[in-house]
GROMACS .gro file of C-alpha atoms in nm:
model
  339
    1MET     CA    1   4.104   1.874   6.197
    2SER     CA    2   3.959   2.142   6.081
    3LEU     CA    3   4.181   2.230   5.692
    4ASP     CA    4   4.234   2.604   5.692
    5ILE     CA    5   4.174   2.744   5.227
    6LYS     CA    6   4.392   3.013   5.301
    7LYS     CA    7   4.683   2.828   5.360
    8ILE     CA    8   4.663   2.645   5.011
    9PRO     CA    9   4.863   2.760   4.807
   10ALA     CA   10   4.666   2.951   4.480
   11GLU     CA   11   4.867   2.762   4.260
   12SER     CA   12   4.684   2.430   4.374
   13PHE     CA   13   4.322   2.503   4.241
   14GLU     CA   14   4.345   2.470   3.886
   15ARG     CA   15   4.165   2.740   3.645
   16VAL     CA   16   3.879   2.566   3.487
   17HIS     CA   17   3.733   2.835   3.159
   18ILE     CA   18   3.380   2.776   3.026
   19ASP     CA   19   3.308   2.881   2.683
   20SER     CA   20   2.993   2.992   2.673
   21SER     CA   21   2.968   2.911   2.318
   22HIS     CA   22   2.933   2.593   2.393
   23ALA     CA   23   2.717   2.597   2.665
   24GLU     CA   24   2.437   2.590   2.431
   25ARG     CA   25   2.559   2.400   2.147
   26ILE     CA   26   2.264   2.152   1.948
   27THR     CA   27   2.438   1.768   2.031
   28LYS     CA   28   2.240   1.637   1.689
   29PRO     CA   29   2.175   1.792   1.365
   30SER     CA   30   1.870   2.046   1.301
   31LEU     CA   31   1.655   1.808   1.112
   32SER     CA   32   1.356   1.889   0.875
   33PHE     CA   33   1.050   1.631   0.964
   34TRP     CA   34   1.045   1.473   0.698
   35GLN     CA   35   1.416   1.386   0.705
   36ASP     CA   36   1.347   1.333   1.051
   37ALA     CA   37   1.045   1.029   0.966
   38TRP     CA   38   1.326   0.904   0.705
   39LEU     CA   39   1.571   0.830   0.963
   40ARG     CA   40   1.314   0.707   1.189
   41ILE     CA   41   1.115   0.490   0.894
   42ARG     CA   42   1.504   0.377   0.838
   43LYS     CA   43   1.528   0.185   1.171
   44ASN     CA   44   1.179  -0.015   1.093
   45LYS     CA   45   1.342  -0.398   0.906
   46ALA     CA   46   0.926  -0.442   0.850
   47ALA     CA   47   0.872  -0.081   0.722
   48ILE     CA   48   1.239  -0.149   0.456
   49ALA     CA   49   1.179  -0.540   0.364
   50SER     CA   50   0.828  -0.411   0.248
   51ILE     CA   51   0.955  -0.117   0.037
   52PHE     CA   52   1.166  -0.372  -0.156
   53ILE     CA   53   0.892  -0.663  -0.140
   54LEU     CA   54   0.681  -0.385  -0.304
   55LEU     CA   55   0.897  -0.235  -0.576
   56PHE     CA   56   0.957  -0.635  -0.696
   57ILE     CA   57   0.592  -0.659  -0.761
   58ILE     CA   58   0.538  -0.332  -0.907
   59ILE     CA   59   0.835  -0.347  -1.162
   60MET     CA   60   0.754  -0.723  -1.226
   61ALA     CA   61   0.366  -0.598  -1.295
   62PHE     CA   62   0.524  -0.447  -1.606
   63VAL     CA   63   0.798  -0.580  -1.683
   64GLY     CA   64   0.730  -0.912  -1.634
   65PRO     CA   65   0.461  -0.976  -1.946
   66MET     CA   66   0.761  -0.859  -2.173
   67VAL     CA   67   0.985  -1.099  -2.074
   68SER     CA   68   0.823  -1.403  -2.090
   69PRO     CA   69   0.844  -1.609  -2.426
   70HIS     CA   70   0.492  -1.629  -2.456
   71ASP     CA   71   0.159  -1.451  -2.454
   72ALA     CA   72  -0.087  -1.336  -2.171
   73GLU     CA   73  -0.383  -1.404  -2.419
   74THR     CA   74  -0.221  -1.697  -2.650
   75GLN     CA   75  -0.433  -2.032  -2.666
   76THR     CA   76  -0.297  -2.330  -2.726
   77ILE     CA   77  -0.507  -2.635  -2.658
   78THR     CA   78  -0.210  -2.873  -2.633
   79HIS     CA   79  -0.061  -2.712  -2.378
   80ALA     CA   80  -0.289  -2.654  -2.157
   81ASN     CA   81  -0.301  -2.836  -1.778
   82LEU     CA   82   0.071  -2.814  -1.743
   83PRO     CA   83   0.275  -2.745  -1.477
   84PRO     CA   84   0.502  -2.509  -1.411
   85LYS     CA   85   0.934  -2.593  -1.577
   86VAL     CA   86   1.171  -2.324  -1.540
   87PRO     CA   87   1.554  -2.400  -1.671
   88GLY     CA   88   1.797  -2.514  -1.416
   89LEU     CA   89   1.589  -2.604  -1.119
   90GLU     CA   90   1.459  -2.916  -1.346
   91LYS     CA   91   1.773  -3.065  -1.208
   92LEU     CA   92   1.710  -3.007  -0.903
   93GLY     CA   93   1.371  -3.211  -0.931
   94ILE     CA   94   1.153  -2.907  -0.829
   95PHE     CA   95   0.957  -2.675  -1.097
   96ASP     CA   96   1.081  -3.003  -1.357
   97GLY     CA   97   0.709  -3.040  -1.522
   98VAL     CA   98   0.617  -3.354  -1.344
   99GLY     CA   99   0.291  -3.340  -1.311
  100THR     CA  100   0.031  -3.607  -1.163
  101LEU     CA  101  -0.197  -3.820  -1.451
  102ALA     CA  102  -0.428  -4.118  -1.388
  103GLY     CA  103  -0.234  -4.154  -1.033
  104LYS     CA  104   0.112  -4.125  -1.156
  105GLU     CA  105   0.365  -3.871  -1.210
  106VAL     CA  106   0.433  -3.842  -1.517
  107ASP     CA  107   0.694  -3.519  -1.765
  108LEU     CA  108   0.401  -3.371  -1.907
  109TYR     CA  109   0.643  -3.188  -2.086
  110GLU     CA  110   0.765  -3.447  -2.291
  111MET     CA  111   0.428  -3.638  -2.267
  112LYS     CA  112   0.295  -3.354  -2.494
  113LYS     CA  113   0.596  -3.278  -2.688
  114VAL     CA  114   0.655  -2.950  -2.541
  115ASP     CA  115   0.902  -2.782  -2.668
  116THR     CA  116   0.961  -2.477  -2.425
  117TYR     CA  117   0.936  -2.367  -2.082
  118TYR     CA  118   0.635  -2.233  -1.838
  119TRP     CA  119   0.781  -2.053  -1.570
  120PHE     CA  120   0.418  -2.085  -1.428
  121GLY     CA  121   0.241  -2.374  -1.614
  122THR     CA  122  -0.020  -2.334  -1.781
  123ASP     CA  123  -0.459  -2.295  -1.753
  124GLY     CA  124  -0.708  -2.484  -1.850
  125LEU     CA  125  -0.636  -2.310  -2.198
  126GLY     CA  126  -0.257  -2.313  -2.259
  127ARG     CA  127  -0.226  -1.938  -2.129
  128ASP     CA  128   0.097  -1.873  -1.999
  129MET     CA  129   0.039  -1.844  -1.666
  130PHE     CA  130   0.352  -1.639  -1.573
  131SER     CA  131   0.241  -1.357  -1.791
  132ARG     CA  132  -0.168  -1.368  -1.644
  133ALA     CA  133  -0.011  -1.364  -1.319
  134TRP     CA  134   0.199  -1.001  -1.374
  135GLU     CA  135  -0.111  -0.900  -1.602
  136GLY     CA  136  -0.345  -0.948  -1.329
  137THR     CA  137  -0.133  -0.754  -1.078
  138GLN     CA  138  -0.103  -0.491  -1.330
  139ILE     CA  139  -0.485  -0.420  -1.324
  140SER     CA  140  -0.529  -0.476  -0.962
  141LEU     CA  141  -0.272  -0.239  -0.858
  142LEU     CA  142  -0.401   0.011  -1.082
  143ILE     CA  143  -0.727   0.007  -0.987
  144ALA     CA  144  -0.643  -0.016  -0.600
  145PHE     CA  145  -0.388   0.336  -0.681
  146VAL     CA  146  -0.641   0.533  -0.845
  147ALA     CA  147  -0.923   0.401  -0.597
  148ALA     CA  148  -0.666   0.494  -0.338
  149VAL     CA  149  -0.587   0.867  -0.501
  150ILE     CA  150  -0.931   0.982  -0.546
  151ASP     CA  151  -1.059   0.878  -0.189
  152MET     CA  152  -0.781   1.078  -0.056
  153VAL     CA  153  -0.872   1.438  -0.219
  154ILE     CA  154  -1.273   1.380  -0.242
  155GLY     CA  155  -1.211   1.280   0.135
  156VAL     CA  156  -0.961   1.508   0.268
  157ALA     CA  157  -1.120   1.763   0.065
  158TYR     CA  158  -1.519   1.694   0.256
  159GLY     CA  159  -1.309   1.656   0.591
  160GLY     CA  160  -1.143   1.977   0.574
  161ILE     CA  161  -1.428   2.151   0.428
  162SER     CA  162  -1.644   2.044   0.637
  163GLY     CA  163  -1.432   2.080   1.001
  164TYR     CA  164  -1.315   2.394   0.867
  165TYR     CA  165  -1.636   2.598   0.824
  166GLY     CA  166  -1.772   2.415   1.115
  167GLY     CA  167  -2.107   2.534   1.214
  168ARG     CA  168  -2.479   2.481   0.972
  169THR     CA  169  -2.200   2.375   0.695
  170ASP     CA  170  -2.050   2.107   0.907
  171ASP     CA  171  -2.414   1.957   1.060
  172ILE     CA  172  -2.545   1.932   0.685
  173MET     CA  173  -2.249   1.721   0.592
  174GLN     CA  174  -2.226   1.588   0.811
  175ARG     CA  175  -2.579   1.395   0.848
  176ILE     CA  176  -2.540   1.296   0.469
  177VAL     CA  177  -2.171   1.169   0.552
  178GLU     CA  178  -2.385   0.961   0.786
  179ILE     CA  179  -2.681   0.866   0.614
  180LEU     CA  180  -2.395   0.700   0.331
  181TYR     CA  181  -2.236   0.536   0.612
  182GLY     CA  182  -2.558   0.381   0.719
  183ILE     CA  183  -2.593   0.224   0.400
  184PRO     CA  184  -2.376  -0.167   0.335
  185THR     CA  185  -2.121  -0.085   0.103
  186LEU     CA  186  -2.154  -0.397  -0.050
  187VAL     CA  187  -2.481  -0.384  -0.118
  188ILE     CA  188  -2.429   0.014  -0.320
  189VAL     CA  189  -2.101  -0.172  -0.500
  190ILE     CA  190  -2.362  -0.433  -0.611
  191LEU     CA  191  -2.595  -0.187  -0.762
  192MET     CA  192  -2.342  -0.004  -0.958
  193LEU     CA  193  -2.249  -0.293  -1.102
  194LEU     CA  194  -2.527  -0.392  -1.207
  195VAL     CA  195  -2.611  -0.060  -1.384
  196MET     CA  196  -2.259   0.061  -1.521
  197GLU     CA  197  -2.100  -0.261  -1.751
  198PRO     CA  198  -1.830  -0.451  -1.529
  199GLY     CA  199  -1.506  -0.373  -1.588
  200VAL     CA  200  -1.185  -0.085  -1.480
  201ILE     CA  201  -1.411   0.228  -1.406
  202ALA     CA  202  -1.687   0.066  -1.329
  203ILE     CA  203  -1.498  -0.083  -1.029
  204VAL     CA  204  -1.321   0.195  -0.940
  205ILE     CA  205  -1.646   0.382  -0.940
  206ALA     CA  206  -1.814   0.139  -0.696
  207ILE     CA  207  -1.518   0.081  -0.431
  208THR     CA  208  -1.508   0.522  -0.434
  209LEU     CA  209  -1.851   0.509  -0.400
  210THR     CA  210  -1.801   0.516  -0.047
  211GLY     CA  211  -1.451   0.509   0.006
  212TRP     CA  212  -1.394   0.821   0.112
  213ILE     CA  213  -1.606   0.811   0.378
  214GLY     CA  214  -1.338   0.737   0.693
  215MET     CA  215  -1.089   0.909   0.515
  216SER     CA  216  -1.291   1.228   0.515
  217ARG     CA  217  -1.442   1.169   0.901
  218ILE     CA  218  -1.056   1.159   0.983
  219ALA     CA  219  -0.938   1.455   0.726
  220ARG     CA  220  -1.201   1.639   0.976
  221GLY     CA  221  -1.127   1.520   1.341
  222GLN     CA  222  -0.746   1.665   1.195
  223VAL     CA  223  -0.886   2.025   1.096
  224LEU     CA  224  -1.074   2.050   1.402
  225LYS     CA  225  -0.765   2.001   1.616
  226PHE     CA  226  -0.504   2.227   1.441
  227LYS     CA  227  -0.780   2.537   1.350
  228ASN     CA  228  -0.782   2.681   1.623
  229GLN     CA  229  -0.443   2.597   1.736
  230GLU     CA  230  -0.209   2.986   1.744
  231PHE     CA  231  -0.048   2.916   1.484
  232VAL     CA  232  -0.336   2.928   1.261
  233LEU     CA  233  -0.536   3.254   1.496
  234ALA     CA  234  -0.127   3.439   1.480
  235SER     CA  235  -0.162   3.377   1.049
  236ARG     CA  236  -0.498   3.487   1.086
  237THR     CA  237  -0.485   3.834   1.341
  238LEU     CA  238  -0.231   3.975   0.998
  239GLY     CA  239  -0.429   3.962   0.792
  240ALA     CA  240  -0.385   3.563   0.617
  241GLY     CA  241  -0.684   3.464   0.422
  242ASN     CA  242  -0.845   3.109   0.452
  243GLY     CA  243  -0.651   2.967   0.129
  244ARG     CA  244  -0.318   3.054   0.235
  245ILE     CA  245  -0.445   2.909   0.611
  246ILE     CA  246  -0.507   2.568   0.467
  247SER     CA  247  -0.247   2.528   0.205
  248LYS     CA  248   0.052   2.661   0.459
  249HIS     CA  249  -0.052   2.529   0.806
  250ILE     CA  250  -0.331   2.343   0.794
  251LEU     CA  251  -0.292   2.066   0.541
  252PRO     CA  252   0.079   2.041   0.597
  253ASN     CA  253  -0.019   1.914   0.975
  254ILE     CA  254  -0.211   1.640   0.858
  255LEU     CA  255  -0.046   1.511   0.583
  256GLY     CA  256   0.135   1.285   0.754
  257VAL     CA  257  -0.150   1.122   0.847
  258ILE     CA  258  -0.299   1.153   0.500
  259ILE     CA  259  -0.045   0.941   0.346
  260ILE     CA  260  -0.069   0.674   0.649
  261ASN     CA  261  -0.457   0.644   0.600
  262THR     CA  262  -0.414   0.581   0.201
  263MET     CA  263  -0.131   0.300   0.294
  264PHE     CA  264  -0.365   0.150   0.472
  265THR     CA  265  -0.645   0.231   0.242
  266ILE     CA  266  -0.440   0.105  -0.078
  267PRO     CA  267  -0.461  -0.275   0.039
  268THR     CA  268  -0.831  -0.227   0.108
  269ALA     CA  269  -0.903  -0.144  -0.260
  270ILE     CA  270  -0.704  -0.434  -0.327
  271PHE     CA  271  -0.866  -0.694  -0.181
  272PHE     CA  272  -1.189  -0.551  -0.249
  273GLU     CA  273  -1.142  -0.540  -0.634
  274ALA     CA  274  -1.013  -0.918  -0.557
  275PHE     CA  275  -1.355  -1.022  -0.377
  276LEU     CA  276  -1.577  -0.847  -0.667
  277SER     CA  277  -1.351  -1.039  -0.907
  278PHE     CA  278  -1.337  -1.361  -0.728
  279ILE     CA  279  -1.734  -1.383  -0.693
  280GLY     CA  280  -1.793  -1.243  -1.085
  281LEU     CA  281  -1.910  -0.917  -0.975
  282GLY     CA  282  -1.560  -0.794  -1.101
  283LEU     CA  283  -1.378  -0.794  -1.494
  284GLN     CA  284  -1.440  -1.025  -1.719
  285ALA     CA  285  -1.230  -1.285  -1.931
  286PRO     CA  286  -1.133  -1.257  -2.102
  287ASP     CA  287  -0.947  -0.998  -1.864
  288ALA     CA  288  -0.761  -1.094  -1.594
  289SER     CA  289  -0.693  -0.981  -1.258
  290LEU     CA  290  -0.562  -1.163  -0.957
  291GLY     CA  291  -0.920  -1.217  -0.855
  292THR     CA  292  -1.015  -1.352  -1.124
  293LEU     CA  293  -0.716  -1.515  -1.135
  294ILE     CA  294  -0.779  -1.640  -0.810
  295ASN     CA  295  -1.135  -1.749  -0.870
  296ASP     CA  296  -0.966  -1.956  -1.143
  297GLY     CA  297  -0.762  -2.179  -0.938
  298TYR     CA  298  -0.974  -2.214  -0.692
  299LYS     CA  299  -1.238  -2.437  -0.932
  300VAL     CA  300  -0.922  -2.690  -1.034
  301ILE     CA  301  -0.791  -2.661  -0.734
  302ARG     CA  302  -0.791  -3.029  -0.666
  303PHE     CA  303  -0.617  -3.095  -0.998
  304GLN     CA  304  -0.389  -2.729  -1.096
  305PRO     CA  305  -0.278  -2.626  -0.761
  306HIS     CA  306  -0.058  -2.419  -0.943
  307ILE     CA  307  -0.333  -2.217  -1.110
  308LEU     CA  308  -0.400  -2.138  -0.723
  309LEU     CA  309  -0.082  -2.090  -0.576
  310TYR     CA  310   0.116  -1.768  -0.771
  311PRO     CA  311  -0.147  -1.548  -0.771
  312SER     CA  312  -0.192  -1.594  -0.360
  313ILE     CA  313   0.103  -1.583  -0.337
  314ILE     CA  314   0.152  -1.268  -0.519
  315LEU     CA  315  -0.247  -1.056  -0.337
  316SER     CA  316  -0.066  -1.185  -0.006
  317LEU     CA  317   0.281  -1.007  -0.035
  318LEU     CA  318   0.086  -0.702  -0.123
  319MET     CA  319  -0.135  -0.681   0.145
  320ILE     CA  320   0.138  -0.761   0.400
  321ALA     CA  321   0.414  -0.513   0.246
  322PHE     CA  322   0.158  -0.206   0.232
  323ASN     CA  323  -0.019  -0.295   0.572
  324LEU     CA  324   0.372  -0.337   0.731
  325LEU     CA  325   0.469  -0.019   0.568
  326GLY     CA  326   0.148   0.167   0.661
  327ASP     CA  327   0.263   0.059   1.007
  328GLY     CA  328   0.586   0.211   1.038
  329LEU     CA  329   0.559   0.528   0.842
  330ARG     CA  330   0.292   0.567   1.170
  331ASP     CA  331   0.587   0.533   1.388
  332ALA     CA  332   0.761   0.721   1.161
  333PHE     CA  333   0.484   1.048   1.150
  334ASP     CA  334   0.416   0.975   1.562
  335PRO     CA  335   0.611   1.265   1.739
  336LYS     CA  336   0.558   1.069   2.029
  337MET     CA  337   0.798   0.831   1.899
  338LYS     CA  338   1.086   1.020   1.905
  339ASP     CA  339   1.414   0.909   2.069
   0.00000   0.00000   0.00000
């Protein structure tokens, strides 16, 4: 049986009105690149945890030596090789100052008549390991951040000029990079440290001698990618100079990649400084860094493991946190990772 639409009353049809202003309504708020990146990195629990860990370590690196009741450089021979002892925790049977002497566990604080607490214990010269560990962290972070900033500035400038101008300029500059890249980094660093007096400045110069090469290659590749894009060609057509094109168009687009690679450069510099100090080419006594403290603890690991334990934990946390944060930033700045 067929249905005759003409016989159906007009009142049976519901009139639907479509508001044209709602047809093209944006369901999500308009966000800038940095706002969108922050919203995405907040969802990365590992990256957020890494931020808190890094903030805690950085704050403690500067506050730790001040809250400690003992100075990092004061030597008290009668307090040498004391294990950690923390108020309150000693009643729980941990960090109670008990150590091994002649195969027996004894309270070394009571035996040596020490009436104070050393939270991380002491070294062979009676120096407070709590203050020394955080001062060493402070020096390692200083070297790493300075080296990373110098690497970023030199690498971005060198790679940007090479990629933007291209031609003969790019050929000459890349041949120089290839020559430097072919020389082992450790050889250059050892030669530099043999010529210069060991110290913070020598380590920073040694790390930055070849550390900028990787950043320069990344910057060059990004500049080559963006310099022929339509918005750059349009800006050049409208009469914009090279300085304005680089600062207003190219640099903002490659800034995310630069930040990500800088975050990976910092833990590399921290580890390299620790390695140089561990093999005796870095800081010299009485200066302390994480590398020198680990070297001191390695020598007495069988008898005084606490000297090695705490600098190793701090170094490991720094390496893991910076790498996790770098991974989080890479996902946040990648437009392919958008929901």
